[in-house]
Amino acid sequence: MRRQLLSATIVMAMLTLLTGIVYPLVVTGIGRVALRDQAEGSLVRADGRIVGSRLIGQAFTTPRYFHPRPSAAGDGYDAEASGASNLGPTNDTLIDAVRERAERYRRENGLPPGAPVPVDAVTASGSGLDPHISPENARLQIPRVARARGMDPSAVRAEVERATSGRVLGVLGEPAVNVLELNMALDSAPTGR
Amino acid sequence: MSAAAWLQFAVLIGLVAISTPLLGRYVARVLGPAADDAPLERVFGPVERVVYRLAHVDPRREQTWRVYAAAVISFSAVGLVVLYALQRLQGVLPGNPDGRPGVSPFLAFNTAASFVTNTDWQNYAGESTMSHLTQAAGLTVQNFVSAAVGLAVAVALVRGLVRRGSPTIGNFWVDLTRSVVRILLPLALVLAVLLMASGVIQNLSGAHHATTLEGATQMIPGGPVASQEAIKELGTNGGGFFNANSAHPFENPTAFTDLLEMWAILAIPFAMTSAFGRLVGDRRQGWAVLAAMLILWSASAVVAMEAETHGNPAVTAAAGLQSAPNMEGKEVRFGASASGLFAATTTGTSTGAVNSAHDSFTPVGGAVPLVNMMLGEVSPGGVGAGLYGMLVFAVLAVFLSGLMVGRTPEYLGKKIQAGEMKLVVLTVLAVPVMILTLAAIAVVTDGPRASMLNPGPHGLTEVLYAYTSAANNNGSAFAGLAGDTTWYNLTLGLAMLAGRFLVIVPVLALAGSLARKPTVPTGPGTLPTGTPLFTGLLIVVVLVVVGLTYFPVLALGPILEALTI
């Protein structure tokens, strides 16, 4: 057994060097040379300052921006505290939260009482950092955003379409609208501000 | 389920169908008897010889099952101590740009046990607990070596079935080193680059300070994620760099990476059936095992996808909708069906990575990962662990059919006798007894019960899920359960260690016992084990063993909840 423990210690040291130091550094090196933007976090800059990441959702509350999904990460979109609500399907806390979010969504977007609200708009995501909303969710927010910005709704709709990605290869995942990219595009659109 | 969802499922099956024979052939050459002729000997050979020389290992000298088991346990014990120490000391070590302090003792024990046993249960949030050094030189390393231990034990069991009158079952140090250097490392390197190209981060910096469009502050995390993500899936480990695991956009940014990750989880476990068929010299034996795994996995995947797509009627009504998928705890880019598919994939294997919150699944959708784990994770199971788990069920299946017709059972020409059956029964019973006992204690004790997030039957399911996941070395969670308490850190940690080694040691003993035996010629009374009939028998044995053991507690948890919704 002592002999095995000695071998175990040395093999562990060698494999730590190989898989815990060399391998991550090689991948980091490849990233730095060939895939710099992705490896750094797909960061988005405006006027040289980091505004966020294309892949990480952020909180938007004012009417002139498209709103993301509810988030359970910290106080909402805290990228140092990713996570889900973990509320079970029969938990009243979840059902009450959904009802309340649906009412607020209808109020904010001028929908009649009891109108259907897209399910992604009333549920928290798995990461709490979901960068996307569903195309239907975006469509229902167009009138509000257009009014708040004094923009033509068709111009806003065109930006929504540009920020929408379909299923990968036509079959993988679901169509989605990137909220940060959409809002940045609106800010730089000629009729904006 | 939409046509696209079915096609997505078909694409995944297609990828696995392509990789299974290719990878199986490669694994059989790397770990089989003609190992010296394995491809790329000139690249990998020198690296391995350095390891052997420094560790005083003679690669030509084989071990009895006792020595092999002693080597496995020694290696895991050293890994446990190193990983514990690394977490405790990370505050004073380099590679800590965000200034994380040392991890508390019970949590460090739980995490060390978790990663050494290939479980990767996480009672911590990665982004706020672990330094980059701990993630790379601690957790990533165990992702490699715990998977390699699984491969080694599986191939040792296969040797036991193939050899006649042999006192030895191979050399653990050789099996371990070759598995890491020739199988896991090259695959992980390629996968890491593919993931990185799609947006998974890989850097050594701390968090970036971002000022959002509305003027708030957001800290965008950094870290060596892609290198860890790749082996996390390939090694069926599942421990995320971040708390949200594969739901986090930096671990799983697109529906394409989601597909890649699901493939990576399934690739080696399914390939092991092909390697098995080649090593025993009868491909049909491998096909029979593969078919059983594929049927169990596919069935569970369809149930989970359908249940999550159908959604939660209470949420649907509260949003004023007629029908909607269950999106609580799910990402828009994946949607409900890819989340259900991932859940079935991660728990049919011993992975435990999640791309959505299992705790918020519908009762039926959430029962799928739970039942998959209860089956012992043999559809297709963990790297190596899936094959040895399923072969134990295969021995049980031939034994039961032997009883029915009154003949001495044999598997691949080896007589299955009292000694073997004792080991098989020990393996099959150890895990359920542990799960049910610990879960029962937890739900009748005030402190542990207070950790439940959700009321009613769902709370029971949270506790049951935790022990099922730990003892089967899965690592996924109904994460509402607050696990970072002394009780759960300790009991889950012990369940993981017992669930790992109370299976591995009997399996190695079984390998040793079978290797010593002669092969008996096939007779008219031999049950052919390379046939669809045997596949069916195998599935029935897996389901009956589980159904009888867990049905009462499933009735009190997910079944009761499904009836109240």
PDB file of C-alpha atoms in Angstrom, chain B residues 73 101 107 113 197 294 328 331 341 352 414 416 467 517:
ATOM      1  CA  ILE B  73      -7.960   3.844  -3.677  1.00  0.00           C
ATOM      2  CA  PRO B 101     -10.391  33.437   0.430  1.00  0.00           C
ATOM      3  CA  LEU B 107     -17.412  22.658   2.072  1.00  0.00           C
ATOM      4  CA  ALA B 113     -15.073  14.166  -2.387  1.00  0.00           C
ATOM      5  CA  ALA B 197     -14.802  29.730 -31.016  1.00  0.00           C
ATOM      6  CA  LEU B 294     -29.952   3.697 -26.238  1.00  0.00           C
ATOM      7  CA  GLU B 328     -39.060  28.744 -15.516  1.00  0.00           C
ATOM      8  CA  GLU B 331     -32.833  29.771 -21.341  1.00  0.00           C
ATOM      9  CA  LEU B 341     -33.033  16.525 -23.787  1.00  0.00           C
ATOM     10  CA  GLY B 352     -24.836  16.233 -13.730  1.00  0.00           C
ATOM     11  CA  LYS B 414     -17.677 -17.552 -17.671  1.00  0.00           C
ATOM     12  CA  ILE B 416     -21.538 -17.128 -12.763  1.00  0.00           C
ATOM     13  CA  TYR B 467     -28.856  11.744  -2.069  1.00  0.00           C
ATOM     14  CA  LYS B 517     -11.858 -18.868 -14.353  1.00  0.00           C
TER      15      LYS B 517
END
